[in-house]
mmCIF file of N, CA and C in Angstrom:
data_model
loop_
_atom_site.group_PDB
_atom_site.id
_atom_site.type_symbol
_atom_site.label_atom_id
_atom_site.label_comp_id
_atom_site.label_asym_id
_atom_site.label_seq_id
_atom_site.Cartn_x
_atom_site.Cartn_y
_atom_site.Cartn_z
ATOM 1 N N UNK A 127 88.157 108.216 108.883
ATOM 2 C CA UNK A 127 86.792 108.057 109.353
ATOM 3 C C UNK A 127 86.646 106.643 109.888
ATOM 4 N N UNK A 128 85.784 106.503 110.833
ATOM 5 C CA UNK A 128 85.651 105.197 111.452
ATOM 6 C C UNK A 128 86.791 105.012 112.438
ATOM 7 N N UNK A 129 86.494 104.989 113.697
ATOM 8 C CA UNK A 129 87.527 104.924 114.716
ATOM 9 C C UNK A 129 87.397 103.601 115.448
ATOM 10 N N UNK A 130 88.355 102.725 115.264
ATOM 11 C CA UNK A 130 88.326 101.443 115.952
ATOM 12 C C UNK A 130 89.751 100.953 116.147
ATOM 13 N N UNK A 131 89.889 99.820 116.815
ATOM 14 C CA UNK A 131 91.210 99.291 117.115
ATOM 15 C C UNK A 131 91.969 98.869 115.869
ATOM 16 N N UNK A 132 91.283 98.737 114.728
ATOM 17 C CA UNK A 132 91.926 98.317 113.498
ATOM 18 C C UNK A 132 92.280 99.493 112.596
ATOM 19 N N UNK A 133 92.285 100.703 113.138
ATOM 20 C CA UNK A 133 92.620 101.869 112.328
ATOM 21 C C UNK A 133 93.974 102.470 112.696
ATOM 22 N N UNK A 134 94.705 101.839 113.623
ATOM 23 C CA UNK A 134 96.007 102.377 114.008
ATOM 24 C C UNK A 134 97.011 102.209 112.866
ATOM 25 N N UNK A 135 98.018 103.052 112.899
ATOM 26 C CA UNK A 135 99.008 103.027 111.832
ATOM 27 C C UNK A 135 100.400 102.874 112.407
ATOM 28 N N UNK A 136 101.314 102.303 111.645
ATOM 29 C CA UNK A 136 101.087 101.841 110.283
ATOM 30 C C UNK A 136 100.179 100.617 110.259
ATOM 31 N N UNK A 137 99.390 100.524 109.217
ATOM 32 C CA UNK A 137 98.459 99.415 109.031
ATOM 33 C C UNK A 137 99.098 98.413 108.063
ATOM 34 N N UNK A 138 99.005 97.138 108.383
ATOM 35 C CA UNK A 138 99.607 96.091 107.554
ATOM 36 C C UNK A 138 98.517 95.126 107.122
ATOM 37 N N UNK A 139 98.485 94.803 105.821
ATOM 38 C CA UNK A 139 97.495 93.841 105.339
ATOM 39 C C UNK A 139 98.125 92.461 105.159
ATOM 40 N N UNK A 140 97.343 91.506 104.684
ATOM 41 C CA UNK A 140 97.816 90.132 104.528
ATOM 42 C C UNK A 140 98.688 89.934 103.290
ATOM 43 N N UNK A 141 98.919 90.990 102.512
ATOM 44 C CA UNK A 141 99.801 90.920 101.338
ATOM 45 C C UNK A 141 101.132 91.622 101.597
ATOM 46 N N UNK A 142 101.432 91.882 102.864
ATOM 47 C CA UNK A 142 102.661 92.563 103.280
ATOM 48 C C UNK A 142 102.726 94.023 102.859
ATOM 49 N N UNK A 143 101.579 94.645 102.590
ATOM 50 C CA UNK A 143 101.527 96.075 102.320
ATOM 51 C C UNK A 143 101.410 96.821 103.640
ATOM 52 N N UNK A 144 102.230 97.835 103.811
ATOM 53 C CA UNK A 144 102.220 98.661 105.013
ATOM 54 C C UNK A 144 101.768 100.060 104.616
ATOM 55 N N UNK A 145 100.750 100.571 105.289
ATOM 56 C CA UNK A 145 100.172 101.869 104.961
ATOM 57 C C UNK A 145 100.471 102.907 106.035
ATOM 58 N N UNK A 146 100.966 104.055 105.602
ATOM 59 C CA UNK A 146 101.017 105.279 106.400
ATOM 60 C C UNK A 146 100.138 106.265 105.655
ATOM 61 N N UNK A 147 99.146 106.823 106.338
ATOM 62 C CA UNK A 147 98.063 107.524 105.650
ATOM 63 C C UNK A 147 97.626 108.749 106.427
ATOM 64 N N UNK A 148 97.386 109.826 105.700
ATOM 65 C CA UNK A 148 96.817 111.039 106.271
ATOM 66 C C UNK A 148 95.685 111.448 105.350
ATOM 67 N N UNK A 149 94.465 111.338 105.803
ATOM 68 C CA UNK A 149 93.389 111.751 104.918
ATOM 69 C C UNK A 149 92.013 111.360 105.389
ATOM 70 N N UNK A 150 91.105 111.553 104.471
ATOM 71 C CA UNK A 150 89.700 111.235 104.710
ATOM 72 C C UNK A 150 89.075 110.854 103.370
ATOM 73 N N UNK A 151 88.487 109.681 103.332
ATOM 74 C CA UNK A 151 87.798 109.218 102.128
ATOM 75 C C UNK A 151 86.309 109.405 102.376
ATOM 76 N N UNK A 152 85.713 110.342 101.655
ATOM 77 C CA UNK A 152 84.315 110.695 101.886
ATOM 78 C C UNK A 152 83.363 109.566 101.513
ATOM 79 N N UNK A 153 83.707 108.795 100.499
ATOM 80 C CA UNK A 153 82.826 107.722 100.036
ATOM 81 C C UNK A 153 83.332 106.346 100.468
ATOM 82 N N UNK A 154 84.001 106.280 101.618
ATOM 83 C CA UNK A 154 84.607 105.011 102.013
ATOM 84 C C UNK A 154 83.585 103.903 102.256
ATOM 85 N N UNK A 155 82.384 104.243 102.687
ATOM 86 C CA UNK A 155 81.374 103.197 102.892
ATOM 87 C C UNK A 155 80.937 102.601 101.555
ATOM 88 N N UNK A 156 80.805 103.434 100.544
ATOM 89 C CA UNK A 156 80.459 102.958 99.197
ATOM 90 C C UNK A 156 81.582 102.084 98.629
ATOM 91 N N UNK A 157 82.824 102.524 98.794
ATOM 92 C CA UNK A 157 83.970 101.745 98.314
ATOM 93 C C UNK A 157 84.066 100.430 99.080
ATOM 94 N N UNK A 158 83.812 100.479 100.377
ATOM 95 C CA UNK A 158 83.846 99.259 101.191
ATOM 96 C C UNK A 158 82.825 98.248 100.685
ATOM 97 N N UNK A 159 81.630 98.706 100.339
ATOM 98 C CA UNK A 159 80.603 97.802 99.799
ATOM 99 C C UNK A 159 81.068 97.144 98.504
ATOM 100 N N UNK A 160 81.695 97.921 97.619
ATOM 101 C CA UNK A 160 82.227 97.364 96.366
ATOM 102 C C UNK A 160 83.269 96.291 96.654
ATOM 103 N N UNK A 161 84.114 96.551 97.632
ATOM 104 C CA UNK A 161 85.153 95.592 97.990
ATOM 105 C C UNK A 161 84.558 94.323 98.588
ATOM 106 N N UNK A 162 83.564 94.475 99.441
ATOM 107 C CA UNK A 162 82.895 93.312 100.035
ATOM 108 C C UNK A 162 82.251 92.462 98.948
ATOM 109 N N UNK A 163 81.643 93.114 97.951
ATOM 110 C CA UNK A 163 81.047 92.385 96.822
ATOM 111 C C UNK A 163 82.090 91.575 96.059
ATOM 112 N N UNK A 164 83.349 92.028 96.094
ATOM 113 C CA UNK A 164 84.451 91.321 95.422
ATOM 114 C C UNK A 164 85.086 90.274 96.334
ATOM 115 N N UNK A 165 84.543 90.100 97.534
ATOM 116 C CA UNK A 165 85.044 89.084 98.446
ATOM 117 C C UNK A 165 86.083 89.560 99.447
ATOM 118 N N UNK A 166 86.321 90.859 99.510
ATOM 119 C CA UNK A 166 87.298 91.403 100.454
ATOM 120 C C UNK A 166 86.682 91.425 101.849
ATOM 121 N N UNK A 167 87.453 90.988 102.841
ATOM 122 C CA UNK A 167 86.984 90.964 104.226
ATOM 123 C C UNK A 167 87.640 92.086 105.019
ATOM 124 N N UNK A 168 86.911 92.597 106.000
ATOM 125 C CA UNK A 168 87.376 93.704 106.830
ATOM 126 C C UNK A 168 87.388 93.303 108.296
ATOM 127 N N UNK A 169 88.345 93.853 109.030
ATOM 128 C CA UNK A 169 88.425 93.635 110.473
ATOM 129 C C UNK A 169 87.805 94.788 111.239
ATOM 130 N N UNK A 170 87.768 95.976 110.626
ATOM 131 C CA UNK A 170 87.275 97.166 111.309
ATOM 132 C C UNK A 170 86.405 98.013 110.410
ATOM 133 N N UNK A 171 86.294 99.289 110.774
ATOM 134 C CA UNK A 171 85.386 100.175 110.041
ATOM 135 C C UNK A 171 86.050 101.477 109.599
ATOM 136 N N UNK A 172 87.374 101.524 109.563
ATOM 137 C CA UNK A 172 88.062 102.776 109.247
ATOM 138 C C UNK A 172 88.243 102.981 107.748
ATOM 139 N N UNK A 173 88.341 104.243 107.351
ATOM 140 C CA UNK A 173 88.629 104.526 105.948
ATOM 141 C C UNK A 173 90.071 104.158 105.605
ATOM 142 N N UNK A 174 90.951 104.087 106.598
ATOM 143 C CA UNK A 174 92.332 103.647 106.360
ATOM 144 C C UNK A 174 92.356 102.209 105.861
ATOM 145 N N UNK A 175 91.559 101.367 106.488
ATOM 146 C CA UNK A 175 91.502 99.968 106.067
ATOM 147 C C UNK A 175 90.898 99.855 104.676
ATOM 148 N N UNK A 176 89.872 100.641 104.388
ATOM 149 C CA UNK A 176 89.268 100.647 103.049
ATOM 150 C C UNK A 176 90.310 101.089 102.024
ATOM 151 N N UNK A 177 91.073 102.122 102.346
ATOM 152 C CA UNK A 177 92.127 102.631 101.467
ATOM 153 C C UNK A 177 93.115 101.523 101.115
ATOM 154 N N UNK A 178 93.608 100.815 102.132
ATOM 155 C CA UNK A 178 94.606 99.768 101.922
ATOM 156 C C UNK A 178 94.020 98.564 101.190
ATOM 157 N N UNK A 179 92.808 98.164 101.538
ATOM 158 C CA UNK A 179 92.176 97.026 100.862
ATOM 159 C C UNK A 179 91.872 97.357 99.399
ATOM 160 N N UNK A 180 91.498 98.606 99.123
ATOM 161 C CA UNK A 180 91.247 99.026 97.738
ATOM 162 C C UNK A 180 92.536 98.936 96.928
ATOM 163 N N UNK A 181 93.634 99.362 97.509
ATOM 164 C CA UNK A 181 94.929 99.238 96.836
ATOM 165 C C UNK A 181 95.252 97.763 96.587
ATOM 166 N N UNK A 182 94.996 96.922 97.577
ATOM 167 C CA UNK A 182 95.269 95.497 97.433
ATOM 168 C C UNK A 182 94.481 94.847 96.309
ATOM 169 N N UNK A 183 93.252 95.292 96.090
ATOM 170 C CA UNK A 183 92.409 94.700 95.045
ATOM 171 C C UNK A 183 92.658 95.319 93.677
ATOM 172 N N UNK A 184 92.695 96.644 93.610
ATOM 173 C CA UNK A 184 92.740 97.329 92.314
ATOM 174 C C UNK A 184 94.123 97.842 91.932
ATOM 175 N N UNK A 185 95.106 97.703 92.801
ATOM 176 C CA UNK A 185 96.444 98.198 92.483
ATOM 177 C C UNK A 185 96.468 99.714 92.402
ATOM 178 N N UNK A 186 97.397 100.240 91.630
ATOM 179 C CA UNK A 186 97.584 101.690 91.582
ATOM 180 C C UNK A 186 96.403 102.439 90.981
ATOM 181 N N UNK A 187 95.476 101.749 90.335
ATOM 182 C CA UNK A 187 94.265 102.388 89.796
ATOM 183 C C UNK A 187 93.174 102.574 90.850
ATOM 184 N N UNK A 188 93.438 102.166 92.087
ATOM 185 C CA UNK A 188 92.396 102.202 93.118
ATOM 186 C C UNK A 188 91.856 103.597 93.381
ATOM 187 N N UNK A 189 92.641 104.630 93.109
ATOM 188 C CA UNK A 189 92.191 105.996 93.395
ATOM 189 C C UNK A 189 91.028 106.428 92.511
ATOM 190 N N UNK A 190 90.805 105.728 91.404
ATOM 191 C CA UNK A 190 89.652 106.033 90.552
ATOM 192 C C UNK A 190 88.340 105.817 91.301
ATOM 193 N N UNK A 191 88.375 105.030 92.359
ATOM 194 C CA UNK A 191 87.185 104.710 93.145
ATOM 195 C C UNK A 191 87.003 105.644 94.344
ATOM 196 N N UNK A 192 87.997 106.480 94.625
ATOM 197 C CA UNK A 192 87.999 107.278 95.851
ATOM 198 C C UNK A 192 87.567 108.717 95.625
ATOM 199 N N UNK A 193 86.821 109.231 96.592
ATOM 200 C CA UNK A 193 86.487 110.649 96.655
ATOM 201 C C UNK A 193 86.938 111.127 98.029
ATOM 202 N N UNK A 194 87.949 111.968 98.049
ATOM 203 C CA UNK A 194 88.438 112.442 99.335
ATOM 204 C C UNK A 194 89.728 113.207 99.204
ATOM 205 N N UNK A 195 90.300 113.516 100.349
ATOM 206 C CA UNK A 195 91.598 114.191 100.391
ATOM 207 C C UNK A 195 92.541 113.287 101.183
ATOM 208 N N UNK A 196 93.720 113.052 100.645
ATOM 209 C CA UNK A 196 94.622 112.094 101.274
ATOM 210 C C UNK A 196 96.041 112.249 100.739
ATOM 211 N N UNK A 197 96.975 111.817 101.533
ATOM 212 C CA UNK A 197 98.342 111.545 101.107
ATOM 213 C C UNK A 197 98.722 110.244 101.806
ATOM 214 N N UNK A 198 99.497 109.425 101.118
ATOM 215 C CA UNK A 198 99.785 108.107 101.672
ATOM 216 C C UNK A 198 101.075 107.535 101.109
ATOM 217 N N UNK A 199 101.637 106.642 101.884
ATOM 218 C CA UNK A 199 102.765 105.840 101.456
ATOM 219 C C UNK A 199 102.391 104.391 101.722
ATOM 220 N N UNK A 200 102.551 103.551 100.703
ATOM 221 C CA UNK A 200 102.328 102.115 100.857
ATOM 222 C C UNK A 200 103.640 101.423 100.499
ATOM 223 N N UNK A 201 104.143 100.638 101.437
ATOM 224 C CA UNK A 201 105.394 99.909 101.234
ATOM 225 C C UNK A 201 105.090 98.425 101.279
ATOM 226 N N UNK A 202 105.585 97.685 100.285
ATOM 227 C CA UNK A 202 105.406 96.241 100.280
ATOM 228 C C UNK A 202 106.689 95.591 100.788
ATOM 229 N N UNK A 203 106.582 94.898 101.934
ATOM 230 C CA UNK A 203 107.749 94.266 102.557
ATOM 231 C C UNK A 203 108.331 93.151 101.702
ATOM 232 N N UNK A 204 107.498 92.439 100.958
ATOM 233 C CA UNK A 204 107.967 91.290 100.188
ATOM 234 C C UNK A 204 108.809 91.690 98.986
ATOM 235 N N UNK A 205 108.317 92.656 98.213
ATOM 236 C CA UNK A 205 109.044 93.025 96.993
ATOM 237 C C UNK A 205 109.750 94.375 97.096
ATOM 238 N N UNK A 206 109.700 94.992 98.263
ATOM 239 C CA UNK A 206 110.402 96.257 98.548
ATOM 240 C C UNK A 206 109.987 97.393 97.619
ATOM 241 N N UNK A 207 108.728 97.415 97.226
ATOM 242 C CA UNK A 207 108.202 98.499 96.399
ATOM 243 C C UNK A 207 107.550 99.555 97.278
ATOM 244 N N UNK A 208 107.704 100.805 96.869
ATOM 245 C CA UNK A 208 107.098 101.932 97.568
ATOM 246 C C UNK A 208 106.145 102.626 96.609
ATOM 247 N N UNK A 209 104.933 102.879 97.078
ATOM 248 C CA UNK A 209 103.922 103.594 96.296
ATOM 249 C C UNK A 209 103.527 104.817 97.109
ATOM 250 N N UNK A 210 103.719 106.003 96.536
ATOM 251 C CA UNK A 210 103.413 107.255 97.222
ATOM 252 C C UNK A 210 102.353 107.981 96.413
ATOM 253 N N UNK A 211 101.333 108.475 97.099
ATOM 254 C CA UNK A 211 100.221 109.102 96.380
ATOM 255 C C UNK A 211 99.570 110.184 97.229
ATOM 256 N N UNK A 212 98.972 111.137 96.537
ATOM 257 C CA UNK A 212 98.127 112.126 97.210
ATOM 258 C C UNK A 212 96.923 112.394 96.317
ATOM 259 N N UNK A 213 95.916 113.031 96.900
ATOM 260 C CA UNK A 213 94.714 113.334 96.127
ATOM 261 C C UNK A 213 95.062 114.284 94.980
ATOM 262 N N UNK A 214 94.207 114.305 93.979
ATOM 263 C CA UNK A 214 94.474 115.056 92.750
ATOM 264 C C UNK A 214 94.611 116.557 92.974
ATOM 265 N N UNK A 215 93.984 117.088 94.005
ATOM 266 C CA UNK A 215 94.037 118.522 94.267
ATOM 267 C C UNK A 215 95.168 118.908 95.217
ATOM 268 N N UNK A 216 95.839 117.928 95.789
ATOM 269 C CA UNK A 216 96.938 118.212 96.704
ATOM 270 C C UNK A 216 96.505 118.842 98.008
ATOM 271 N N UNK A 217 95.312 118.498 98.452
ATOM 272 C CA UNK A 217 94.781 119.080 99.690
ATOM 273 C C UNK A 217 95.617 118.646 100.896
ATOM 274 N N UNK A 218 95.938 117.373 100.966
ATOM 275 C CA UNK A 218 96.797 116.875 102.041
ATOM 276 C C UNK A 218 98.251 116.972 101.591
ATOM 277 N N UNK A 219 99.122 117.459 102.461
ATOM 278 C CA UNK A 219 100.519 117.654 102.053
ATOM 279 C C UNK A 219 101.258 116.342 101.853
ATOM 280 N N UNK A 220 102.228 116.385 100.968
ATOM 281 C CA UNK A 220 103.127 115.260 100.750
ATOM 282 C C UNK A 220 104.471 115.846 100.330
ATOM 283 N N UNK A 221 105.485 115.596 101.133
ATOM 284 C CA UNK A 221 106.828 116.079 100.845
ATOM 285 C C UNK A 221 107.764 114.878 100.830
ATOM 286 N N UNK A 222 108.791 114.952 99.994
ATOM 287 C CA UNK A 222 109.777 113.882 100.025
ATOM 288 C C UNK A 222 111.166 114.439 99.757
ATOM 289 N N UNK A 223 112.154 113.694 100.212
ATOM 290 C CA UNK A 223 113.558 114.025 100.006
ATOM 291 C C UNK A 223 114.279 112.726 99.712
ATOM 292 N N UNK A 224 115.168 112.762 98.735
ATOM 293 C CA UNK A 224 115.944 111.572 98.403
ATOM 294 C C UNK A 224 117.364 111.994 98.052
ATOM 295 N N UNK A 225 118.326 111.239 98.552
ATOM 296 C CA UNK A 225 119.716 111.418 98.142
ATOM 297 C C UNK A 225 120.356 110.030 98.095
ATOM 298 N N UNK A 226 121.662 109.966 98.075
ATOM 299 C CA UNK A 226 122.347 108.673 97.957
ATOM 300 C C UNK A 226 122.178 107.781 99.180
ATOM 301 N N UNK A 227 121.752 108.356 100.313
ATOM 302 C CA UNK A 227 121.738 107.604 101.562
ATOM 303 C C UNK A 227 120.370 107.432 102.209
ATOM 304 N N UNK A 228 119.422 108.269 101.823
ATOM 305 C CA UNK A 228 118.136 108.212 102.517
ATOM 306 C C UNK A 228 116.981 108.628 101.615
ATOM 307 N N UNK A 229 115.832 108.185 102.021
ATOM 308 C CA UNK A 229 114.580 108.529 101.352
ATOM 309 C C UNK A 229 113.592 108.876 102.454
ATOM 310 N N UNK A 230 113.138 110.110 102.482
ATOM 311 C CA UNK A 230 112.251 110.584 103.542
ATOM 312 C C UNK A 230 110.946 111.050 102.915
ATOM 313 N N UNK A 231 109.835 110.604 103.479
ATOM 314 C CA UNK A 231 108.512 111.031 103.029
ATOM 315 C C UNK A 231 107.775 111.594 104.234
ATOM 316 N N UNK A 232 107.183 112.773 104.060
ATOM 317 C CA UNK A 232 106.395 113.408 105.110
ATOM 318 C C UNK A 232 104.970 113.574 104.618
ATOM 319 N N UNK A 233 104.013 113.160 105.424
ATOM 320 C CA UNK A 233 102.606 113.257 105.069
ATOM 321 C C UNK A 233 101.895 114.355 105.847
ATOM 322 N N UNK A 234 102.611 115.040 106.721
ATOM 323 C CA UNK A 234 102.035 116.121 107.528
ATOM 324 C C UNK A 234 103.075 117.213 107.719
ATOM 325 N N UNK A 235 102.632 118.438 107.785
ATOM 326 C CA UNK A 235 103.540 119.555 108.029
ATOM 327 C C UNK A 235 104.210 119.450 109.386
ATOM 328 N N UNK A 236 103.498 118.958 110.388
ATOM 329 C CA UNK A 236 104.036 118.847 111.743
ATOM 330 C C UNK A 236 105.249 117.929 111.784
ATOM 331 N N UNK A 237 105.266 116.910 110.941
ATOM 332 C CA UNK A 237 106.389 115.975 110.921
ATOM 333 C C UNK A 237 107.678 116.685 110.535
ATOM 334 N N UNK A 238 107.591 117.642 109.637
ATOM 335 C CA UNK A 238 108.773 118.385 109.189
ATOM 336 C C UNK A 238 109.390 119.177 110.329
ATOM 337 N N UNK A 239 108.582 119.790 111.140
ATOM 338 C CA UNK A 239 109.107 120.616 112.225
ATOM 339 C C UNK A 239 109.816 119.793 113.294
ATOM 340 N N UNK A 240 109.571 118.494 113.342
ATOM 341 C CA UNK A 240 110.222 117.653 114.347
ATOM 342 C C UNK A 240 111.520 117.029 113.842
ATOM 343 N N UNK A 241 111.851 117.234 112.567
ATOM 344 C CA UNK A 241 113.105 116.671 112.040
ATOM 345 C C UNK A 241 114.304 117.510 112.426
#
């Protein structure tokens, strides 16, 4: 939600977190207000940016603040950590494959058909 030049993906924040996201946060304006009250600054108006900034502030517990359907991958370039998440009901698809040589995450069914 919220379509602007700052909603393109992958989205990168100032903490080296990179977001790939498929979803919709229904209460993103409410969450954005909470983040602004905590001193978080925004460049745009997308729910993708709210999603990433919420993760940056609250860590892996950030989903407690969200109402929506989503699947996402957040990769931190500095510490090489990967955080993969989807909404509690599994409305948005999330598939992954891992072996000795590769790690693949798909956030959309269409992505699978192109592999």
